[in-house]
Amino acid sequence: MKNMKWALMLAFALPALGFAQQNYTLQGQVAKLNKPAKAFLRLKYDGKEQIDSVEMKNGKFEFKGSIPSPMEAHLRIIHDDLPFDPSKPAKQDILPFLIEGANIKFVSKDSIQNAKITGSPLNAENEKVNNMLKPIYDQYETLNNEYKSKSLADQQDPKYIQSLEERADAIQQQTIDAKMDYVAKNPKSYMALMAFNSTLPPEFDAIQAEKVFATLDPSLQNSILGKELAERIALLKKTSEGVEAQDFTQPDVDGKPVKLSDYRGKYVLIDFWASWCAPCRRENPNLVKSYAKYQKNGFEILGVSMDKAADKAKWLKAIQDDGLTWKQVGDLKGWDNEAGKLYDIKAIPMNFLVDPNGKIIAKYLRGEELDKKLSEIFGE
């Protein structure tokens, strides 16, 4: 069953903001905490993590600084100086929030995660919109409760699981539609940028996303989040349908180099997977079936492993156990696989179908979708 819990909903909406360097002050009052209790502020931008800390004095803490634009941040309170006990892991007291150029106050009688935030239009608007969207989010909890009320047999019934996933997908689509409606109506709002970014999964239509991004105010595009999103879109455009597949070379199971360009003149499916990836292993029988059916027509598969060097034996065993008879390659760097980075692989299984001229003609073909596409190509 899909995970129906949503993390911090940084969804929408403020008037236009100018993003010159912004000075902030964070003032907190959490119970009457004193030393050794400490408050920590965590920021991350330009690829760097910044952590500041202060000791608590009668429950108070204060941070001052500057940021180039609004962004996500985290406050954490460590209430004591007891050594970490792995047998009794303590629940962390953390509050995610939006930091901006303002005097923001946090007040709580017990923990930072329960703090009331004031003085921040950005956080106030985020709370307002989250409350507005709560009826949509509550539908996830309804599905969860329904699932829990079922017998074990019903919970394991494929048709029931499919119906739950379809309903969960419908709820997700409602959320996306609401956010995109806001984006269209508020192109100068920083929270519109955040809303748009939150709707984009690891794989999305980069061409369409670029069109939406272009409608946003230049100040949003030049913010930290805007620049990160622009880079993400540009990277994904490199693997969009119709573009030439980027060539790469990886060693096969015997250490011999194999190039993607070696497959010119044939249709080849670049399949990113790993031995530890359960969805990948479930998908392998479909690949075996399609390969057996269309190899005679000039169809090939090039498997690219996202396994680590320590798991090479597991990778080789998975190849044998799953009956994967096509070429398998991998530099065994895990998620740092060079081909994986070239194709911006953030989740697996993931694949790209490349035509004889080396152009990507389809991607993320799973189950019957791959067989259907190959049938269109080869006329069978």
Short mmCIF file of C-alpha atoms in Angstrom, two decimals:
data_model
loop_
_atom_site.label_atom_id
_atom_site.label_comp_id
_atom_site.label_asym_id
_atom_site.label_seq_id
_atom_site.Cartn_x
_atom_site.Cartn_y
_atom_site.Cartn_z
CA MET A 1 0.00 0.00 0.00
CA LYS A 2 1.37 3.42 -0.86
CA ASN A 3 2.65 5.70 1.87
CA MET A 4 -0.25 8.07 2.49
CA LYS A 5 1.49 10.30 5.02
CA TRP A 6 2.56 13.71 3.82
CA ALA A 7 5.52 15.61 5.24
CA LEU A 8 5.57 19.36 5.83
CA MET A 9 3.18 20.91 3.30
CA LEU A 10 4.96 24.02 2.02
CA ALA A 11 2.26 24.70 -0.48
CA PHE A 12 1.47 28.26 -1.46
CA ALA A 13 1.17 31.90 -1.34
CA LEU A 14 2.39 35.38 -0.70
CA PRO A 15 2.50 38.66 -2.59
CA ALA A 16 5.54 39.36 -4.74
CA LEU A 17 8.85 39.43 -2.92
CA GLY A 18 12.13 41.00 -3.91
CA PHE A 19 15.09 38.77 -3.17
CA ALA A 20 17.93 41.03 -2.12
CA GLN A 21 19.92 39.82 0.88
CA GLN A 22 17.44 39.54 3.75
CA ASN A 23 18.21 39.92 7.45
CA TYR A 24 16.39 37.68 9.89
CA THR A 25 16.01 37.40 13.65
CA LEU A 26 14.67 34.24 15.25
CA GLN A 27 13.56 34.52 18.87
CA GLY A 28 12.30 31.53 20.83
CA GLN A 29 10.72 30.76 24.17
CA VAL A 30 10.50 27.04 24.92
CA ALA A 31 9.36 26.29 28.46
CA LYS A 32 12.06 27.30 30.98
CA LEU A 33 14.91 25.29 29.52
CA ASN A 34 18.45 26.11 30.64
CA LYS A 35 21.95 24.75 30.08
CA PRO A 36 22.74 22.05 28.90
CA ALA A 37 19.72 22.54 26.60
CA LYS A 38 20.75 24.01 23.25
CA ALA A 39 18.95 25.32 20.17
CA PHE A 40 20.23 24.55 16.66
CA LEU A 41 19.38 26.30 13.37
CA ARG A 42 19.97 24.38 10.14
CA LEU A 43 20.02 25.99 6.69
CA LYS A 44 21.14 24.50 3.39
CA TYR A 45 21.72 26.38 0.15
CA ASP A 46 24.29 26.64 -2.63
CA GLY A 47 25.10 23.02 -1.86
CA LYS A 48 26.33 23.85 1.65
CA GLU A 49 24.82 23.10 5.03
CA GLN A 50 24.99 25.79 7.70
CA ILE A 51 24.36 24.97 11.34
CA ASP A 52 24.35 27.52 14.16
CA SER A 53 23.71 26.84 17.85
CA VAL A 54 23.09 28.74 21.09
CA GLU A 55 22.58 27.72 24.71
CA MET A 56 19.09 28.04 26.15
CA LYS A 57 18.67 30.59 28.95
CA ASN A 58 15.43 30.41 30.89
CA GLY A 59 13.82 28.90 27.79
CA LYS A 60 15.01 31.65 25.45
CA PHE A 61 17.18 31.51 22.34
CA GLU A 62 17.98 33.92 19.52
CA PHE A 63 19.57 33.65 16.08
CA LYS A 64 20.45 36.50 13.74
CA GLY A 65 21.75 36.37 10.20
CA SER A 66 21.03 36.97 6.53
CA ILE A 67 19.85 34.88 3.61
CA PRO A 68 19.73 35.56 -0.14
CA SER A 69 16.06 34.55 -0.42
CA PRO A 70 13.31 32.77 1.55
CA MET A 71 13.97 29.07 2.05
CA GLU A 72 13.20 26.05 4.17
CA ALA A 73 14.96 25.76 7.52
CA HIS A 74 14.89 23.63 10.67
CA LEU A 75 15.07 24.43 14.36
CA ARG A 76 16.07 21.68 16.77
CA ILE A 77 16.20 21.68 20.57
CA ILE A 78 18.38 19.21 22.42
CA HIS A 79 16.97 19.17 25.94
CA ASP A 80 19.86 17.48 27.78
CA ASP A 81 23.43 16.30 27.38
CA LEU A 82 22.83 12.62 27.96
CA PRO A 83 24.95 10.33 25.76
CA PHE A 84 23.17 8.65 22.87
CA ASP A 85 21.74 5.25 23.78
CA PRO A 86 20.94 3.22 20.63
CA SER A 87 18.75 0.88 22.69
CA LYS A 88 16.58 3.83 23.76
CA PRO A 89 16.56 6.29 20.86
CA ALA A 90 14.94 9.55 21.93
CA LYS A 91 12.45 11.33 19.72
CA GLN A 92 14.04 14.39 18.15
CA ASP A 93 12.50 17.80 18.85
CA ILE A 94 12.57 19.46 15.41
CA LEU A 95 10.48 22.14 13.72
CA PRO A 96 10.68 22.65 9.94
CA PHE A 97 9.65 26.16 8.90
CA LEU A 98 10.20 28.87 6.29
CA ILE A 99 12.83 31.47 7.02
CA GLU A 100 12.58 34.97 5.54
CA GLY A 101 13.75 38.51 6.21
CA ALA A 102 11.66 39.12 9.33
CA ASN A 103 11.65 39.00 13.13
CA ILE A 104 10.17 35.53 13.64
CA LYS A 105 9.11 34.33 17.07
CA PHE A 106 8.58 30.78 18.33
CA VAL A 107 6.69 30.11 21.56
CA SER A 108 5.94 26.76 23.18
CA LYS A 109 5.37 25.51 26.71
CA ASP A 110 7.16 22.20 26.10
CA SER A 111 8.98 21.63 22.76
CA ILE A 112 9.98 23.45 19.59
CA GLN A 113 7.94 21.08 17.43
CA ASN A 114 4.79 22.41 19.12
CA ALA A 115 5.81 26.06 18.84
CA LYS A 116 3.46 28.77 17.61
CA ILE A 117 5.15 30.88 14.92
CA THR A 118 4.44 34.61 14.71
CA GLY A 119 5.95 37.54 12.84
CA SER A 120 6.35 35.62 9.58
CA PRO A 121 3.87 36.27 6.75
CA LEU A 122 5.34 33.33 4.86
CA ASN A 123 4.69 30.79 7.63
CA ALA A 124 1.29 32.30 8.38
CA GLU A 125 0.22 31.92 4.77
CA ASN A 126 1.59 28.39 4.62
CA GLU A 127 -0.48 27.45 7.67
CA LYS A 128 -3.56 29.10 6.20
CA VAL A 129 -3.32 27.22 2.92
CA ASN A 130 -2.52 23.92 4.61
CA ASN A 131 -5.70 24.30 6.62
CA MET A 132 -7.58 25.03 3.42
CA LEU A 133 -6.20 21.85 1.83
CA LYS A 134 -6.69 19.73 4.93
CA PRO A 135 -9.94 18.14 3.61
CA ILE A 136 -7.93 16.74 0.69
CA TYR A 137 -5.12 15.46 2.90
CA ASP A 138 -7.63 13.92 5.32
CA GLN A 139 -8.70 11.56 2.58
CA TYR A 140 -5.37 9.76 3.00
CA GLU A 141 -6.13 9.12 6.65
CA THR A 142 -9.55 7.82 5.67
CA LEU A 143 -7.91 5.31 3.33
CA ASN A 144 -5.42 4.32 6.02
CA ASN A 145 -8.19 3.71 8.52
CA GLU A 146 -10.16 1.70 5.98
CA TYR A 147 -7.10 -0.44 5.28
CA LYS A 148 -6.49 -1.07 8.99
CA SER A 149 -10.11 -2.14 9.48
CA LYS A 150 -9.82 -4.90 6.88
CA SER A 151 -8.93 -8.51 7.59
CA LEU A 152 -5.43 -9.71 6.76
CA ALA A 153 -6.81 -11.56 3.75
CA ASP A 154 -8.46 -8.40 2.42
CA GLN A 155 -5.31 -6.37 3.06
CA GLN A 156 -3.36 -8.77 0.87
CA ASP A 157 -5.94 -8.97 -1.89
CA PRO A 158 -4.38 -7.56 -5.10
CA LYS A 159 -7.66 -6.09 -6.34
CA TYR A 160 -8.25 -4.30 -3.05
CA ILE A 161 -4.68 -2.98 -2.96
CA GLN A 162 -5.08 -1.76 -6.54
CA SER A 163 -8.30 0.07 -5.63
CA LEU A 164 -6.55 1.75 -2.69
CA GLU A 165 -3.67 2.86 -4.87
CA GLU A 166 -6.03 4.20 -7.51
CA ARG A 167 -7.90 6.22 -4.89
CA ALA A 168 -4.62 7.45 -3.42
CA ASP A 169 -3.52 8.52 -6.90
CA ALA A 170 -6.79 10.43 -7.31
CA ILE A 171 -6.18 12.27 -4.03
CA GLN A 172 -2.66 13.11 -5.11
CA GLN A 173 -4.00 14.48 -8.38
CA GLN A 174 -6.47 16.68 -6.48
CA THR A 175 -3.54 18.13 -4.56
CA ILE A 176 -1.51 18.75 -7.69
CA ASP A 177 -4.46 20.39 -9.44
CA ALA A 178 -5.01 22.73 -6.48
CA LYS A 179 -1.36 23.73 -6.38
CA MET A 180 -1.10 24.29 -10.12
CA ASP A 181 -4.25 26.40 -10.04
CA TYR A 182 -2.54 28.59 -7.47
CA VAL A 183 0.64 28.78 -9.56
CA ALA A 184 -1.34 29.98 -12.58
CA LYS A 185 -3.10 32.67 -10.53
CA ASN A 186 -0.09 33.86 -8.52
CA PRO A 187 3.00 33.93 -10.79
CA LYS A 188 4.74 36.49 -8.54
CA SER A 189 4.32 34.56 -5.31
CA TYR A 190 7.35 32.80 -3.84
CA MET A 191 5.04 30.13 -2.48
CA ALA A 192 3.80 29.51 -6.03
CA LEU A 193 7.36 28.52 -6.85
CA MET A 194 7.39 26.15 -3.87
CA ALA A 195 4.01 24.77 -4.84
CA PHE A 196 5.13 24.10 -8.39
CA ASN A 197 8.36 22.46 -7.24
CA SER A 198 6.45 20.19 -4.85
CA THR A 199 4.30 18.80 -7.68
CA LEU A 200 7.26 17.50 -9.67
CA PRO A 201 8.17 13.84 -9.09
CA PRO A 202 11.66 12.44 -9.78
CA GLU A 203 10.61 11.99 -13.42
CA PHE A 204 8.48 14.68 -15.06
CA ASP A 205 7.83 16.34 -18.41
CA ALA A 206 10.75 18.76 -18.51
CA ILE A 207 9.48 20.55 -21.61
CA GLN A 208 6.10 21.31 -20.02
CA ALA A 209 7.73 22.19 -16.70
CA GLU A 210 9.98 24.68 -18.47
CA LYS A 211 6.92 26.39 -19.95
CA VAL A 212 5.32 26.76 -16.51
CA PHE A 213 8.61 27.94 -14.97
CA ALA A 214 8.85 30.65 -17.63
CA THR A 215 5.53 32.13 -16.46
CA LEU A 216 6.93 32.81 -12.99
CA ASP A 217 8.33 36.21 -12.07
CA PRO A 218 12.07 36.65 -12.81
CA SER A 219 12.73 37.28 -9.12
CA LEU A 220 11.37 33.81 -8.38
CA GLN A 221 13.42 32.23 -11.14
CA ASN A 222 16.57 33.85 -9.70
CA SER A 223 15.93 32.77 -6.11
CA ILE A 224 17.90 29.86 -4.69
CA LEU A 225 14.99 27.47 -5.16
CA GLY A 226 14.33 28.89 -8.61
CA LYS A 227 17.91 28.29 -9.72
CA GLU A 228 17.85 24.76 -8.31
CA LEU A 229 14.62 24.01 -10.17
CA ALA A 230 16.00 25.50 -13.40
CA GLU A 231 19.02 23.21 -13.13
CA ARG A 232 16.78 20.23 -12.47
CA ILE A 233 14.65 21.00 -15.53
CA ALA A 234 17.73 21.51 -17.72
CA LEU A 235 19.20 18.19 -16.57
CA LEU A 236 15.97 16.30 -17.18
CA LYS A 237 15.60 17.88 -20.63
CA LYS A 238 18.73 15.96 -21.59
CA THR A 239 16.75 12.73 -21.19
CA SER A 240 13.48 13.94 -22.70
CA GLU A 241 11.89 12.08 -25.58
CA GLY A 242 13.28 13.20 -28.91
CA VAL A 243 16.77 14.11 -27.70
CA GLU A 244 19.89 12.10 -28.45
CA ALA A 245 20.76 9.66 -25.68
CA GLN A 246 23.97 10.61 -23.91
CA ASP A 247 26.68 8.07 -24.53
CA PHE A 248 28.45 6.34 -21.67
CA THR A 249 30.86 3.48 -21.06
CA GLN A 250 30.58 1.02 -18.17
CA PRO A 251 32.31 -2.29 -17.39
CA ASP A 252 30.30 -5.49 -17.80
CA VAL A 253 30.28 -8.35 -15.29
CA ASP A 254 33.72 -9.43 -16.57
CA GLY A 255 35.17 -5.94 -16.42
CA LYS A 256 35.08 -5.35 -20.19
CA PRO A 257 34.00 -1.84 -21.28
CA VAL A 258 30.64 -1.52 -23.02
CA LYS A 259 29.42 1.65 -24.75
CA LEU A 260 25.81 2.63 -25.28
CA SER A 261 26.84 3.72 -28.79
CA ASP A 262 27.78 0.09 -29.49
CA TYR A 263 24.03 -0.46 -29.90
CA ARG A 264 23.56 2.02 -32.75
CA GLY A 265 21.36 0.49 -35.44
CA LYS A 266 19.15 -1.29 -32.91
CA TYR A 267 16.40 -0.43 -30.50
CA VAL A 268 17.90 -0.64 -27.01
CA LEU A 269 16.30 -0.29 -23.60
CA ILE A 270 18.64 1.24 -21.02
CA ASP A 271 17.42 -0.36 -17.80
CA PHE A 272 18.60 1.11 -14.48
CA TRP A 273 18.05 -1.36 -11.64
CA ALA A 274 19.69 -3.00 -8.60
CA SER A 275 19.69 -6.40 -6.93
CA TRP A 276 18.24 -4.92 -3.72
CA CYS A 277 15.38 -3.11 -5.51
CA ALA A 278 12.19 -5.15 -5.01
CA PRO A 279 10.17 -3.28 -7.70
CA CYS A 280 13.05 -3.86 -10.12
CA ARG A 281 13.08 -7.57 -9.40
CA ARG A 282 9.30 -7.73 -9.88
CA GLU A 283 9.69 -5.98 -13.21
CA ASN A 284 12.43 -8.30 -14.50
CA PRO A 285 10.04 -11.07 -15.66
CA ASN A 286 8.35 -8.53 -17.95
CA LEU A 287 11.73 -7.61 -19.44
CA VAL A 288 12.60 -11.27 -19.93
CA LYS A 289 9.31 -11.82 -21.76
CA SER A 290 9.74 -8.79 -24.04
CA TYR A 291 13.37 -9.64 -24.77
CA ALA A 292 12.50 -13.20 -25.78
CA LYS A 293 9.73 -11.91 -28.03
CA TYR A 294 11.49 -9.07 -29.83
CA GLN A 295 15.23 -9.79 -29.77
CA LYS A 296 14.97 -11.37 -33.20
CA ASN A 297 13.65 -8.04 -34.50
CA GLY A 298 16.70 -6.12 -33.33
CA PHE A 299 15.62 -5.25 -29.80
CA GLU A 300 18.29 -5.19 -27.08
CA ILE A 301 18.46 -4.35 -23.39
CA LEU A 302 21.43 -2.84 -21.59
CA GLY A 303 21.11 -3.31 -17.85
CA VAL A 304 22.86 -0.71 -15.68
CA SER A 305 23.36 -1.70 -12.05
CA MET A 306 22.97 0.79 -9.20
CA ASP A 307 24.56 -1.72 -6.82
CA LYS A 308 27.67 -0.99 -4.76
CA ALA A 309 30.95 -2.88 -5.04
CA ALA A 310 30.24 -4.66 -1.76
CA ASP A 311 27.08 -6.11 -3.33
CA LYS A 312 28.65 -7.39 -6.55
CA ALA A 313 27.98 -11.01 -5.61
CA LYS A 314 24.31 -10.18 -4.98
CA TRP A 315 24.15 -8.38 -8.33
CA LEU A 316 25.58 -11.40 -10.17
CA LYS A 317 23.25 -13.76 -8.33
CA ALA A 318 20.22 -11.60 -9.18
CA ILE A 319 21.21 -11.68 -12.87
CA GLN A 320 21.30 -15.47 -12.76
CA ASP A 321 18.21 -15.94 -10.58
CA ASP A 322 16.08 -13.63 -12.74
CA GLY A 323 17.29 -15.08 -16.03
CA LEU A 324 18.67 -11.82 -17.42
CA THR A 325 20.51 -12.92 -20.55
CA TRP A 326 21.25 -9.49 -21.99
CA LYS A 327 24.38 -7.39 -21.32
CA GLN A 328 24.75 -6.07 -17.77
CA VAL A 329 27.10 -3.24 -16.81
CA GLY A 330 27.87 -1.18 -13.73
CA ASP A 331 30.70 0.77 -12.12
CA LEU A 332 29.37 -0.44 -8.73
CA LYS A 333 29.25 3.04 -7.18
CA GLY A 334 25.64 2.74 -6.02
CA TRP A 335 23.68 5.96 -6.48
CA ASP A 336 26.93 7.62 -7.65
CA ASN A 337 26.94 5.44 -10.76
CA GLU A 338 28.31 7.72 -13.50
CA ALA A 339 25.68 6.70 -16.04
CA GLY A 340 23.01 7.13 -13.37
CA LYS A 341 24.17 10.68 -12.70
CA LEU A 342 24.29 11.40 -16.44
CA TYR A 343 20.64 10.35 -16.71
CA ASP A 344 19.66 11.96 -13.37
CA ILE A 345 18.48 8.68 -11.87
CA LYS A 346 16.78 9.40 -8.53
CA ALA A 347 14.59 6.29 -8.33
CA ILE A 348 14.58 2.81 -9.81
CA PRO A 349 13.45 0.93 -11.80
CA MET A 350 13.93 3.49 -14.55
CA ASN A 351 14.45 2.91 -18.26
CA PHE A 352 14.88 4.71 -21.57
CA LEU A 353 14.06 3.28 -24.99
CA VAL A 354 16.55 4.45 -27.61
CA ASP A 355 15.95 4.09 -31.36
CA PRO A 356 18.53 2.94 -33.96
CA ASN A 357 19.60 6.56 -34.50
CA GLY A 358 20.44 6.98 -30.83
CA LYS A 359 17.43 9.12 -29.88
CA ILE A 360 15.27 8.57 -26.81
CA ILE A 361 11.76 7.69 -27.98
CA ALA A 362 10.16 6.62 -24.68
CA LYS A 363 10.97 6.30 -20.99
CA TYR A 364 9.72 4.55 -17.85
CA LEU A 365 8.11 1.70 -19.77
CA ARG A 366 6.90 -0.86 -17.27
CA GLY A 367 4.79 -3.99 -17.45
CA GLU A 368 2.55 -4.12 -20.50
CA GLU A 369 3.60 -0.62 -21.57
CA LEU A 370 6.97 -1.90 -22.83
CA ASP A 371 5.38 -4.78 -24.77
CA LYS A 372 2.80 -2.40 -26.24
CA LYS A 373 5.48 0.04 -27.39
CA LEU A 374 7.60 -2.69 -28.94
CA SER A 375 4.53 -4.09 -30.68
CA GLU A 376 3.94 -0.65 -32.24
CA ILE A 377 7.54 -0.53 -33.42
CA PHE A 378 7.87 -4.04 -34.79
CA GLY A 379 4.28 -4.51 -35.91
CA GLU A 380 3.56 -7.61 -33.87
#
